[in-house]
Amino acid sequence: MLQDWYHDLSSGLLISALEPGSESSPIPNGALMNGLNKRDCSQLPHRMCDNSTATLPSFDLTADANHRLRFINVGAFAWFQVEVDEHEFAISEVDGTDIVPTYDTRMMISPAQRYSMILNTNHTNADSFWLRTRMVAHCWKDPTLPGPGADEIKAVINYIPSGTTKKPKGLLSQPSSRSWNKGMAVECRDMNTTSYVPATYDPPPPSADHSYYLRSNIEIGDWRLERGFFNQSTFRPNLQNPTLHRTIDGLSSHNETFNSMKNADGVNEVCYDKKHDLVIQHIGVKVVDIIIQNFDEGNHPMHLHGHKFWVLGQGHGRG
């Protein structure tokens, strides 16, 4: 698990991020892998910092074997660049879809994305190597943040002999492996996913029952407030009565307004305020074509909870 890490609570960060005139997202203070990392406390003089018990993440892998490493970016904001010193790897799965393996030395992963790599532990010049992951800061408003070393996580990959379960205690020194030295990515942008071929081909339906256009953008509206939009709708949650709960309660209680829309297809403007609650509903099994056009200068990954979908086309525009 890769994630960006903030020292302050989200409740405090949101106050400054959503206030009038703010046009930037909070920059992470650091990063974690599987909840672990080690920081230099001298760089955090205004924080309570004790790294005496901190440990780097490590992975004990049987030597001369193929290993599947599964990555998921569970962070809020940062993209990560991933590489393993002196090792080429095969990307074999993208967001739940197995693909024909493609070989690379670097992997980019954005928030909510999942990748699998196959790593062959066949090197004989050493028995430990660095797995390096680094937040891509070049696409932030201030790429110098969060400071030297704070944007990187280094994990140790240990080769262990076949038939053992962990590395012998006498061989726990840090790796001396060399990085690929290719330089840091300067864009938060997907890899060339058009070159990925699914291992099994499941063709999309020939036509859709319904088609919807969603214009994705970050806009500044009243009171100089910046918000994210789909078309003219910016989500504003009802904390006392969330959208899903409101829907379930309305249908189960035979609320006439909800039940009048029960057999409808399309955008539900009867039960919801489309300005803050854009709800598309259908009955039965339907094929829905969603066309999303990103008008923001940043690249934004899109995902639909609980679903895998066909991507029929994609492009990268420049304004």
PDB file of C-alpha atoms in Angstrom:
ATOM      1  CA  MET A   1       0.000   0.000   0.000  1.00  0.00           C
ATOM      2  CA  LEU A   2       1.385   3.385  -1.041  1.00  0.00           C
ATOM      3  CA  GLN A   3      -0.012   6.573   0.433  1.00  0.00           C
ATOM      4  CA  ASP A   4       0.735  10.208   0.991  1.00  0.00           C
ATOM      5  CA  TRP A   5       0.805  11.261   4.626  1.00  0.00           C
ATOM      6  CA  TYR A   6      -0.320  14.462   6.319  1.00  0.00           C
ATOM      7  CA  HIS A   7       0.711  15.476   9.825  1.00  0.00           C
ATOM      8  CA  ASP A   8      -2.506  17.464  10.345  1.00  0.00           C
ATOM      9  CA  LEU A   9      -6.043  16.110  10.419  1.00  0.00           C
ATOM     10  CA  SER A  10      -8.230  16.467   7.333  1.00  0.00           C
ATOM     11  CA  SER A  11     -10.681  18.631   9.286  1.00  0.00           C
ATOM     12  CA  GLY A  12      -7.999  21.282   9.683  1.00  0.00           C
ATOM     13  CA  LEU A  13      -6.607  20.950   6.172  1.00  0.00           C
ATOM     14  CA  LEU A  14     -10.068  21.374   4.638  1.00  0.00           C
ATOM     15  CA  ILE A  15     -10.547  24.723   6.363  1.00  0.00           C
ATOM     16  CA  SER A  16      -7.633  26.238   4.437  1.00  0.00           C
ATOM     17  CA  ALA A  17      -8.099  24.210   1.227  1.00  0.00           C
ATOM     18  CA  LEU A  18     -11.766  25.174   0.772  1.00  0.00           C
ATOM     19  CA  GLU A  19     -11.614  28.776   1.962  1.00  0.00           C
ATOM     20  CA  PRO A  20     -12.220  31.694  -0.464  1.00  0.00           C
ATOM     21  CA  GLY A  21      -9.308  32.334  -2.818  1.00  0.00           C
ATOM     22  CA  SER A  22      -7.684  28.943  -2.321  1.00  0.00           C
ATOM     23  CA  GLU A  23      -6.837  27.208  -5.611  1.00  0.00           C
ATOM     24  CA  SER A  24      -4.548  24.435  -4.442  1.00  0.00           C
ATOM     25  CA  SER A  25      -4.721  21.123  -2.630  1.00  0.00           C
ATOM     26  CA  PRO A  26      -2.829  20.438   0.607  1.00  0.00           C
ATOM     27  CA  ILE A  27       0.684  19.162  -0.107  1.00  0.00           C
ATOM     28  CA  PRO A  28       1.556  15.935   1.764  1.00  0.00           C
ATOM     29  CA  ASN A  29       4.177  16.037   4.500  1.00  0.00           C
ATOM     30  CA  GLY A  30       5.524  12.590   3.624  1.00  0.00           C
ATOM     31  CA  ALA A  31       4.728   9.140   2.308  1.00  0.00           C
ATOM     32  CA  LEU A  32       4.234   5.615   3.643  1.00  0.00           C
ATOM     33  CA  MET A  33       4.470   2.060   2.332  1.00  0.00           C
ATOM     34  CA  ASN A  34       2.359  -0.450   4.238  1.00  0.00           C
ATOM     35  CA  GLY A  35       2.090   2.224   6.925  1.00  0.00           C
ATOM     36  CA  LEU A  36       5.875   2.481   7.397  1.00  0.00           C
ATOM     37  CA  ASN A  37       8.670   4.933   6.693  1.00  0.00           C
ATOM     38  CA  LYS A  38      11.530   6.579   8.541  1.00  0.00           C
ATOM     39  CA  ARG A  39      12.034  10.347   8.691  1.00  0.00           C
ATOM     40  CA  ASP A  40      14.957  12.542   9.658  1.00  0.00           C
ATOM     41  CA  CYS A  41      13.684  14.263  12.808  1.00  0.00           C
ATOM     42  CA  SER A  42      16.098  17.174  12.342  1.00  0.00           C
ATOM     43  CA  GLN A  43      13.923  18.275   9.422  1.00  0.00           C
ATOM     44  CA  LEU A  44      10.869  18.444  11.685  1.00  0.00           C
ATOM     45  CA  PRO A  45      11.923  20.821  14.477  1.00  0.00           C
ATOM     46  CA  HIS A  46       8.354  21.955  15.194  1.00  0.00           C
ATOM     47  CA  ARG A  47       6.932  18.425  15.449  1.00  0.00           C
ATOM     48  CA  MET A  48       7.106  15.725  18.064  1.00  0.00           C
ATOM     49  CA  CYS A  49       9.392  13.308  16.245  1.00  0.00           C
ATOM     50  CA  ASP A  50      11.029  10.128  17.522  1.00  0.00           C
ATOM     51  CA  ASN A  51      12.460   7.773  14.911  1.00  0.00           C
ATOM     52  CA  SER A  52      14.303   5.518  17.349  1.00  0.00           C
ATOM     53  CA  THR A  53      11.882   2.655  16.759  1.00  0.00           C
ATOM     54  CA  ALA A  54      11.021   3.451  13.131  1.00  0.00           C
ATOM     55  CA  THR A  55      11.645   0.710  10.587  1.00  0.00           C
ATOM     56  CA  LEU A  56      11.738   0.637   6.833  1.00  0.00           C
ATOM     57  CA  PRO A  57       9.339  -1.697   5.043  1.00  0.00           C
ATOM     58  CA  SER A  58      10.984  -4.910   3.852  1.00  0.00           C
ATOM     59  CA  PHE A  59      10.066  -7.963   1.803  1.00  0.00           C
ATOM     60  CA  ASP A  60      11.712 -11.382   2.059  1.00  0.00           C
ATOM     61  CA  LEU A  61      11.564 -13.036  -1.371  1.00  0.00           C
ATOM     62  CA  THR A  62      12.842 -16.482  -2.252  1.00  0.00           C
ATOM     63  CA  ALA A  63      15.890 -16.251  -4.500  1.00  0.00           C
ATOM     64  CA  ASP A  64      15.733 -17.337  -8.145  1.00  0.00           C
ATOM     65  CA  ALA A  65      11.935 -17.277  -8.324  1.00  0.00           C
ATOM     66  CA  ASN A  66       9.145 -15.150  -9.788  1.00  0.00           C
ATOM     67  CA  HIS A  67       7.153 -13.055  -7.303  1.00  0.00           C
ATOM     68  CA  ARG A  68       3.934 -11.118  -7.793  1.00  0.00           C
ATOM     69  CA  LEU A  69       3.963  -7.763  -6.029  1.00  0.00           C
ATOM     70  CA  ARG A  70       0.593  -6.029  -5.872  1.00  0.00           C
ATOM     71  CA  PHE A  71       0.531  -2.247  -5.525  1.00  0.00           C
ATOM     72  CA  ILE A  72      -2.386   0.006  -4.636  1.00  0.00           C
ATOM     73  CA  ASN A  73      -2.201   3.754  -4.156  1.00  0.00           C
ATOM     74  CA  VAL A  74      -4.495   4.402  -1.192  1.00  0.00           C
ATOM     75  CA  GLY A  75      -3.427   8.040  -0.885  1.00  0.00           C
ATOM     76  CA  ALA A  76      -5.457  11.202  -1.311  1.00  0.00           C
ATOM     77  CA  PHE A  77      -3.417  13.297  -3.731  1.00  0.00           C
ATOM     78  CA  ALA A  78       0.042  12.101  -4.748  1.00  0.00           C
ATOM     79  CA  TRP A  79       1.068  10.029  -7.750  1.00  0.00           C
ATOM     80  CA  PHE A  80       3.964   7.617  -7.140  1.00  0.00           C
ATOM     81  CA  GLN A  81       6.862   6.492  -9.283  1.00  0.00           C
ATOM     82  CA  VAL A  82       7.970   2.944  -8.445  1.00  0.00           C
ATOM     83  CA  GLU A  83      11.154   1.098  -9.402  1.00  0.00           C
ATOM     84  CA  VAL A  84      13.382  -1.700  -8.131  1.00  0.00           C
ATOM     85  CA  ASP A  85      17.143  -1.213  -8.297  1.00  0.00           C
ATOM     86  CA  GLU A  86      18.821  -3.211 -11.068  1.00  0.00           C
ATOM     87  CA  HIS A  87      15.635  -5.185 -11.784  1.00  0.00           C
ATOM     88  CA  GLU A  88      13.370  -5.113 -14.780  1.00  0.00           C
ATOM     89  CA  PHE A  89       9.834  -6.268 -14.024  1.00  0.00           C
ATOM     90  CA  ALA A  90       6.737  -7.340 -15.909  1.00  0.00           C
ATOM     91  CA  ILE A  91       3.458  -5.489 -15.381  1.00  0.00           C
ATOM     92  CA  SER A  92       0.827  -8.231 -15.410  1.00  0.00           C
ATOM     93  CA  GLU A  93      -2.375  -6.678 -14.031  1.00  0.00           C
ATOM     94  CA  VAL A  94      -3.984  -3.238 -14.197  1.00  0.00           C
ATOM     95  CA  ASP A  95      -6.948  -2.363 -11.988  1.00  0.00           C
ATOM     96  CA  GLY A  96      -8.181  -5.936 -11.749  1.00  0.00           C
ATOM     97  CA  THR A  97      -7.591  -6.857 -15.409  1.00  0.00           C
ATOM     98  CA  ASP A  98      -4.847  -9.380 -16.197  1.00  0.00           C
ATOM     99  CA  ILE A  99      -2.783  -8.296 -19.194  1.00  0.00           C
ATOM    100  CA  VAL A 100      -0.133  -9.821 -21.426  1.00  0.00           C
ATOM    101  CA  PRO A 101       3.052  -9.010 -19.445  1.00  0.00           C
ATOM    102  CA  THR A 102       4.920  -5.881 -20.548  1.00  0.00           C
ATOM    103  CA  TYR A 103       8.447  -5.271 -19.298  1.00  0.00           C
ATOM    104  CA  ASP A 104       9.588  -2.008 -17.770  1.00  0.00           C
ATOM    105  CA  THR A 105      11.849  -0.495 -15.108  1.00  0.00           C
ATOM    106  CA  ARG A 106       9.452   2.190 -13.870  1.00  0.00           C
ATOM    107  CA  MET A 107       5.811   2.236 -12.907  1.00  0.00           C
ATOM    108  CA  MET A 108       3.526   5.233 -12.364  1.00  0.00           C
ATOM    109  CA  ILE A 109       0.523   4.780 -10.092  1.00  0.00           C
ATOM    110  CA  SER A 110      -2.092   7.405  -9.248  1.00  0.00           C
ATOM    111  CA  PRO A 111      -4.541   7.510  -6.315  1.00  0.00           C
ATOM    112  CA  ALA A 112      -6.984   4.560  -6.361  1.00  0.00           C
ATOM    113  CA  GLN A 113      -5.057   2.689  -9.066  1.00  0.00           C
ATOM    114  CA  ARG A 114      -3.835  -0.908  -8.679  1.00  0.00           C
ATOM    115  CA  TYR A 115      -1.005  -2.631 -10.497  1.00  0.00           C
ATOM    116  CA  SER A 116       0.709  -6.014 -10.256  1.00  0.00           C
ATOM    117  CA  MET A 117       4.314  -6.602 -11.220  1.00  0.00           C
ATOM    118  CA  ILE A 118       6.187  -9.872 -11.615  1.00  0.00           C
ATOM    119  CA  LEU A 119       9.704  -9.611 -10.200  1.00  0.00           C
ATOM    120  CA  ASN A 120      12.357 -12.229 -10.898  1.00  0.00           C
ATOM    121  CA  THR A 121      14.884 -12.591  -8.052  1.00  0.00           C
ATOM    122  CA  ASN A 122      17.666 -13.957 -10.225  1.00  0.00           C
ATOM    123  CA  HIS A 123      20.503 -11.526  -9.545  1.00  0.00           C
ATOM    124  CA  THR A 124      23.705 -12.969  -8.115  1.00  0.00           C
ATOM    125  CA  ASN A 125      25.731  -9.813  -7.386  1.00  0.00           C
ATOM    126  CA  ALA A 126      23.883  -9.072  -4.112  1.00  0.00           C
ATOM    127  CA  ASP A 127      21.168 -10.443  -1.839  1.00  0.00           C
ATOM    128  CA  SER A 128      19.313  -7.204  -1.024  1.00  0.00           C
ATOM    129  CA  PHE A 129      18.046  -4.348  -3.198  1.00  0.00           C
ATOM    130  CA  TRP A 130      16.152  -1.095  -2.760  1.00  0.00           C
ATOM    131  CA  LEU A 131      12.530  -0.818  -3.829  1.00  0.00           C
ATOM    132  CA  ARG A 132      12.139   2.916  -4.378  1.00  0.00           C
ATOM    133  CA  THR A 133       8.829   4.764  -4.485  1.00  0.00           C
ATOM    134  CA  ARG A 134       8.651   8.509  -4.777  1.00  0.00           C
ATOM    135  CA  MET A 135       5.823  11.027  -4.913  1.00  0.00           C
ATOM    136  CA  VAL A 136       5.747  12.964  -8.191  1.00  0.00           C
ATOM    137  CA  ALA A 137       6.065  16.521  -6.886  1.00  0.00           C
ATOM    138  CA  HIS A 138       6.651  18.227 -10.239  1.00  0.00           C
ATOM    139  CA  CYS A 139       2.905  18.504 -10.880  1.00  0.00           C
ATOM    140  CA  TRP A 140       2.277  20.323  -7.594  1.00  0.00           C
ATOM    141  CA  LYS A 141       2.025  24.070  -7.153  1.00  0.00           C
ATOM    142  CA  ASP A 142       5.337  24.011  -5.242  1.00  0.00           C
ATOM    143  CA  PRO A 143       7.471  21.051  -6.400  1.00  0.00           C
ATOM    144  CA  THR A 144      10.065  21.698  -3.668  1.00  0.00           C
ATOM    145  CA  LEU A 145       7.659  20.384  -1.032  1.00  0.00           C
ATOM    146  CA  PRO A 146       7.571  18.424   1.216  1.00  0.00           C
ATOM    147  CA  GLY A 147      11.363  18.799   1.354  1.00  0.00           C
ATOM    148  CA  PRO A 148      14.483  16.715   0.650  1.00  0.00           C
ATOM    149  CA  GLY A 149      13.915  13.010   1.252  1.00  0.00           C
ATOM    150  CA  ALA A 150      10.361  13.457   2.537  1.00  0.00           C
ATOM    151  CA  ASP A 151       8.867  12.571  -0.844  1.00  0.00           C
ATOM    152  CA  GLU A 152      10.516   9.125  -1.005  1.00  0.00           C
ATOM    153  CA  ILE A 153       9.977   5.732   0.583  1.00  0.00           C
ATOM    154  CA  LYS A 154      12.672   3.096   0.345  1.00  0.00           C
ATOM    155  CA  ALA A 155      11.860  -0.521   1.098  1.00  0.00           C
ATOM    156  CA  VAL A 156      14.331  -3.409   1.306  1.00  0.00           C
ATOM    157  CA  ILE A 157      13.913  -6.470  -0.882  1.00  0.00           C
ATOM    158  CA  ASN A 158      15.822  -9.379   0.661  1.00  0.00           C
ATOM    159  CA  TYR A 159      16.750 -12.506  -1.251  1.00  0.00           C
ATOM    160  CA  ILE A 160      16.369 -15.553   0.993  1.00  0.00           C
ATOM    161  CA  PRO A 161      17.458 -19.133   0.205  1.00  0.00           C
ATOM    162  CA  SER A 162      14.853 -21.565  -1.028  1.00  0.00           C
ATOM    163  CA  GLY A 163      13.226 -23.472   1.836  1.00  0.00           C
ATOM    164  CA  THR A 164      13.608 -20.677   4.403  1.00  0.00           C
ATOM    165  CA  THR A 165      10.980 -18.154   5.487  1.00  0.00           C
ATOM    166  CA  LYS A 166      13.043 -15.107   6.390  1.00  0.00           C
ATOM    167  CA  LYS A 167      16.472 -13.588   5.962  1.00  0.00           C
ATOM    168  CA  PRO A 168      19.135 -14.702   8.462  1.00  0.00           C
ATOM    169  CA  LYS A 169      19.751 -12.140  11.203  1.00  0.00           C
ATOM    170  CA  GLY A 170      23.369 -11.763  10.240  1.00  0.00           C
ATOM    171  CA  LEU A 171      22.446 -10.420   6.789  1.00  0.00           C
ATOM    172  CA  LEU A 172      20.267  -7.422   7.631  1.00  0.00           C
ATOM    173  CA  SER A 173      22.537  -4.639   6.332  1.00  0.00           C
ATOM    174  CA  GLN A 174      21.013  -1.998   4.077  1.00  0.00           C
ATOM    175  CA  PRO A 175      21.340  -2.561   0.337  1.00  0.00           C
ATOM    176  CA  SER A 176      24.115  -1.003  -1.703  1.00  0.00           C
ATOM    177  CA  SER A 177      22.243  -1.448  -4.988  1.00  0.00           C
ATOM    178  CA  ARG A 178      22.253   1.204  -7.713  1.00  0.00           C
ATOM    179  CA  SER A 179      19.142   3.029  -8.898  1.00  0.00           C
ATOM    180  CA  TRP A 180      18.258   3.200 -12.579  1.00  0.00           C
ATOM    181  CA  ASN A 181      19.236   6.875 -12.559  1.00  0.00           C
ATOM    182  CA  LYS A 182      16.658   7.827 -15.170  1.00  0.00           C
ATOM    183  CA  GLY A 183      15.568  11.043 -13.512  1.00  0.00           C
ATOM    184  CA  MET A 184      12.250  11.858 -11.915  1.00  0.00           C
ATOM    185  CA  ALA A 185       8.965  12.007 -13.796  1.00  0.00           C
ATOM    186  CA  VAL A 186       7.840  15.587 -14.430  1.00  0.00           C
ATOM    187  CA  GLU A 187       4.172  14.833 -15.179  1.00  0.00           C
ATOM    188  CA  CYS A 188       1.410  13.154 -13.228  1.00  0.00           C
ATOM    189  CA  ARG A 189       0.334  11.061 -16.172  1.00  0.00           C
ATOM    190  CA  ASP A 190      -0.577   7.451 -16.829  1.00  0.00           C
ATOM    191  CA  MET A 191       1.815   5.110 -18.532  1.00  0.00           C
ATOM    192  CA  ASN A 192       1.069   4.109 -22.111  1.00  0.00           C
ATOM    193  CA  THR A 193      -1.916   1.955 -21.198  1.00  0.00           C
ATOM    194  CA  THR A 194      -2.892   1.616 -24.872  1.00  0.00           C
ATOM    195  CA  SER A 195      -0.029  -0.871 -25.202  1.00  0.00           C
ATOM    196  CA  TYR A 196      -1.571  -3.162 -22.594  1.00  0.00           C
ATOM    197  CA  VAL A 197      -3.404  -6.168 -24.053  1.00  0.00           C
ATOM    198  CA  PRO A 198      -5.926  -8.004 -21.845  1.00  0.00           C
ATOM    199  CA  ALA A 199      -5.024 -11.645 -21.252  1.00  0.00           C
ATOM    200  CA  THR A 200      -8.618 -12.580 -22.083  1.00  0.00           C
ATOM    201  CA  TYR A 201     -10.698 -10.407 -24.365  1.00  0.00           C
ATOM    202  CA  ASP A 202     -14.224  -9.599 -23.306  1.00  0.00           C
ATOM    203  CA  PRO A 203     -15.731  -7.432 -26.075  1.00  0.00           C
ATOM    204  CA  PRO A 204     -17.985  -4.538 -25.055  1.00  0.00           C
ATOM    205  CA  PRO A 205     -21.675  -4.560 -26.002  1.00  0.00           C
ATOM    206  CA  PRO A 206     -22.256  -3.299 -29.564  1.00  0.00           C
ATOM    207  CA  SER A 207     -24.464  -0.438 -28.354  1.00  0.00           C
ATOM    208  CA  ALA A 208     -25.516   1.326 -25.186  1.00  0.00           C
ATOM    209  CA  ASP A 209     -29.021   1.771 -23.833  1.00  0.00           C
ATOM    210  CA  HIS A 210     -28.205   5.253 -22.561  1.00  0.00           C
ATOM    211  CA  SER A 211     -25.390   7.756 -23.030  1.00  0.00           C
ATOM    212  CA  TYR A 212     -24.341  10.570 -20.683  1.00  0.00           C
ATOM    213  CA  TYR A 213     -21.836  13.373 -21.104  1.00  0.00           C
ATOM    214  CA  LEU A 214     -19.941  14.514 -18.001  1.00  0.00           C
ATOM    215  CA  ARG A 215     -17.785  17.608 -18.126  1.00  0.00           C
ATOM    216  CA  SER A 216     -15.167  17.328 -15.388  1.00  0.00           C
ATOM    217  CA  ASN A 217     -13.623  20.555 -14.186  1.00  0.00           C
ATOM    218  CA  ILE A 218     -12.374  22.592 -11.241  1.00  0.00           C
ATOM    219  CA  GLU A 219     -14.232  25.920 -11.211  1.00  0.00           C
ATOM    220  CA  ILE A 220     -14.275  29.081  -9.100  1.00  0.00           C
ATOM    221  CA  GLY A 221     -17.787  30.242  -8.274  1.00  0.00           C
ATOM    222  CA  ASP A 222     -19.481  32.475  -5.751  1.00  0.00           C
ATOM    223  CA  TRP A 223     -17.378  33.941  -2.944  1.00  0.00           C
ATOM    224  CA  ARG A 224     -14.180  32.903  -4.815  1.00  0.00           C
ATOM    225  CA  LEU A 225     -14.761  29.285  -3.812  1.00  0.00           C
ATOM    226  CA  GLU A 226     -13.026  26.573  -5.860  1.00  0.00           C
ATOM    227  CA  ARG A 227     -14.967  23.326  -6.242  1.00  0.00           C
ATOM    228  CA  GLY A 228     -14.948  20.234  -8.434  1.00  0.00           C
ATOM    229  CA  PHE A 229     -17.783  19.862 -10.931  1.00  0.00           C
ATOM    230  CA  PHE A 230     -19.500  17.294 -13.117  1.00  0.00           C
ATOM    231  CA  ASN A 231     -21.342  19.486 -15.602  1.00  0.00           C
ATOM    232  CA  GLN A 232     -23.035  22.132 -13.417  1.00  0.00           C
ATOM    233  CA  SER A 233     -23.147  19.907 -10.337  1.00  0.00           C
ATOM    234  CA  THR A 234     -20.692  20.065  -7.439  1.00  0.00           C
ATOM    235  CA  PHE A 235     -21.269  17.459  -4.737  1.00  0.00           C
ATOM    236  CA  ARG A 236     -22.207  18.805  -1.340  1.00  0.00           C
ATOM    237  CA  PRO A 237     -22.901  15.950   1.057  1.00  0.00           C
ATOM    238  CA  ASN A 238     -25.760  15.942   3.489  1.00  0.00           C
ATOM    239  CA  LEU A 239     -23.950  14.611   6.541  1.00  0.00           C
ATOM    240  CA  GLN A 240     -27.164  14.016   8.466  1.00  0.00           C
ATOM    241  CA  ASN A 241     -28.833  12.161   5.582  1.00  0.00           C
ATOM    242  CA  PRO A 242     -26.344  10.857   2.978  1.00  0.00           C
ATOM    243  CA  THR A 243     -27.463  10.274  -0.611  1.00  0.00           C
ATOM    244  CA  LEU A 244     -27.452   6.471  -0.483  1.00  0.00           C
ATOM    245  CA  HIS A 245     -29.238   6.326   2.880  1.00  0.00           C
ATOM    246  CA  ARG A 246     -31.805   8.847   1.667  1.00  0.00           C
ATOM    247  CA  THR A 247     -32.496   6.737  -1.405  1.00  0.00           C
ATOM    248  CA  ILE A 248     -32.873   3.456   0.498  1.00  0.00           C
ATOM    249  CA  ASP A 249     -35.076   5.058   3.160  1.00  0.00           C
ATOM    250  CA  GLY A 250     -37.237   6.777   0.562  1.00  0.00           C
ATOM    251  CA  LEU A 251     -37.882   3.602  -1.416  1.00  0.00           C
ATOM    252  CA  SER A 252     -38.401   1.338   1.591  1.00  0.00           C
ATOM    253  CA  SER A 253     -40.852   3.761   3.226  1.00  0.00           C
ATOM    254  CA  HIS A 254     -42.889   3.979  -0.002  1.00  0.00           C
ATOM    255  CA  ASN A 255     -42.294   7.709  -0.214  1.00  0.00           C
ATOM    256  CA  GLU A 256     -44.463   8.781  -3.138  1.00  0.00           C
ATOM    257  CA  THR A 257     -41.807  11.072  -4.589  1.00  0.00           C
ATOM    258  CA  PHE A 258     -39.164   8.345  -4.635  1.00  0.00           C
ATOM    259  CA  ASN A 259     -41.577   5.684  -5.837  1.00  0.00           C
ATOM    260  CA  SER A 260     -42.712   7.896  -8.712  1.00  0.00           C
ATOM    261  CA  MET A 261     -39.128   7.677  -9.995  1.00  0.00           C
ATOM    262  CA  LYS A 262     -38.723   3.981  -9.237  1.00  0.00           C
ATOM    263  CA  ASN A 263     -39.281   2.881 -12.817  1.00  0.00           C
ATOM    264  CA  ALA A 264     -37.568   5.852 -14.430  1.00  0.00           C
ATOM    265  CA  ASP A 265     -34.337   5.966 -16.403  1.00  0.00           C
ATOM    266  CA  GLY A 266     -32.013   8.951 -16.404  1.00  0.00           C
ATOM    267  CA  VAL A 267     -31.026  11.855 -14.197  1.00  0.00           C
ATOM    268  CA  ASN A 268     -33.282  12.033 -11.143  1.00  0.00           C
ATOM    269  CA  GLU A 269     -34.125  15.716 -10.667  1.00  0.00           C
ATOM    270  CA  VAL A 270     -37.322  14.976  -8.699  1.00  0.00           C
ATOM    271  CA  CYS A 271     -35.780  13.575  -5.506  1.00  0.00           C
ATOM    272  CA  TYR A 272     -32.419  15.332  -5.629  1.00  0.00           C
ATOM    273  CA  ASP A 273     -31.057  18.819  -6.128  1.00  0.00           C
ATOM    274  CA  LYS A 274     -28.931  18.376  -9.244  1.00  0.00           C
ATOM    275  CA  LYS A 275     -26.823  21.371  -8.235  1.00  0.00           C
ATOM    276  CA  HIS A 276     -25.254  19.343  -5.420  1.00  0.00           C
ATOM    277  CA  ASP A 277     -26.529  15.765  -5.902  1.00  0.00           C
ATOM    278  CA  LEU A 278     -26.252  14.465  -9.477  1.00  0.00           C
ATOM    279  CA  VAL A 279     -27.996  11.066  -9.428  1.00  0.00           C
ATOM    280  CA  ILE A 280     -28.384   8.844 -12.505  1.00  0.00           C
ATOM    281  CA  GLN A 281     -30.689   5.871 -12.043  1.00  0.00           C
ATOM    282  CA  HIS A 282     -31.917   2.933 -14.109  1.00  0.00           C
ATOM    283  CA  ILE A 283     -34.009  -0.152 -13.581  1.00  0.00           C
ATOM    284  CA  GLY A 284     -32.923  -3.627 -14.579  1.00  0.00           C
ATOM    285  CA  VAL A 285     -29.692  -4.482 -16.367  1.00  0.00           C
ATOM    286  CA  LYS A 286     -28.603  -1.697 -18.710  1.00  0.00           C
ATOM    287  CA  VAL A 287     -25.547  -0.730 -20.727  1.00  0.00           C
ATOM    288  CA  VAL A 288     -24.668   2.880 -19.979  1.00  0.00           C
ATOM    289  CA  ASP A 289     -22.152   4.884 -21.996  1.00  0.00           C
ATOM    290  CA  ILE A 290     -20.472   7.623 -19.906  1.00  0.00           C
ATOM    291  CA  ILE A 291     -18.401  10.174 -21.816  1.00  0.00           C
ATOM    292  CA  ILE A 292     -16.099  12.075 -19.469  1.00  0.00           C
ATOM    293  CA  GLN A 293     -14.180  15.099 -20.719  1.00  0.00           C
ATOM    294  CA  ASN A 294     -11.602  16.621 -18.392  1.00  0.00           C
ATOM    295  CA  PHE A 295     -11.303  20.405 -18.739  1.00  0.00           C
ATOM    296  CA  ASP A 296      -8.910  20.808 -15.830  1.00  0.00           C
ATOM    297  CA  GLU A 297      -5.179  21.220 -16.428  1.00  0.00           C
ATOM    298  CA  GLY A 298      -4.446  18.277 -14.138  1.00  0.00           C
ATOM    299  CA  ASN A 299      -4.744  14.586 -14.970  1.00  0.00           C
ATOM    300  CA  HIS A 300      -7.433  12.857 -12.923  1.00  0.00           C
ATOM    301  CA  PRO A 301      -7.959   9.091 -12.725  1.00  0.00           C
ATOM    302  CA  MET A 302     -11.588   8.015 -12.884  1.00  0.00           C
ATOM    303  CA  HIS A 303     -13.032   4.941 -11.205  1.00  0.00           C
ATOM    304  CA  LEU A 304     -16.482   3.608 -10.385  1.00  0.00           C
ATOM    305  CA  HIS A 305     -16.767   1.823  -7.056  1.00  0.00           C
ATOM    306  CA  GLY A 306     -17.649  -1.837  -7.362  1.00  0.00           C
ATOM    307  CA  HIS A 307     -17.431  -1.931 -11.158  1.00  0.00           C
ATOM    308  CA  LYS A 308     -15.041  -2.790 -13.958  1.00  0.00           C
ATOM    309  CA  PHE A 309     -15.881  -1.066 -17.210  1.00  0.00           C
ATOM    310  CA  TRP A 310     -14.786  -0.899 -20.832  1.00  0.00           C
ATOM    311  CA  VAL A 311     -12.609   2.053 -21.839  1.00  0.00           C
ATOM    312  CA  LEU A 312     -13.469   2.616 -25.501  1.00  0.00           C
ATOM    313  CA  GLY A 313     -11.277   5.645 -26.049  1.00  0.00           C
ATOM    314  CA  GLN A 314      -9.000   8.073 -24.278  1.00  0.00           C
ATOM    315  CA  GLY A 315      -6.871  11.036 -25.162  1.00  0.00           C
ATOM    316  CA  HIS A 316      -4.553  13.618 -23.640  1.00  0.00           C
ATOM    317  CA  GLY A 317      -5.370  17.174 -24.660  1.00  0.00           C
ATOM    318  CA  ARG A 318      -3.233  20.229 -24.151  1.00  0.00           C
ATOM    319  CA  GLY A 319      -4.574  23.762 -23.925  1.00  0.00           C
TER     320      GLY A 319
END
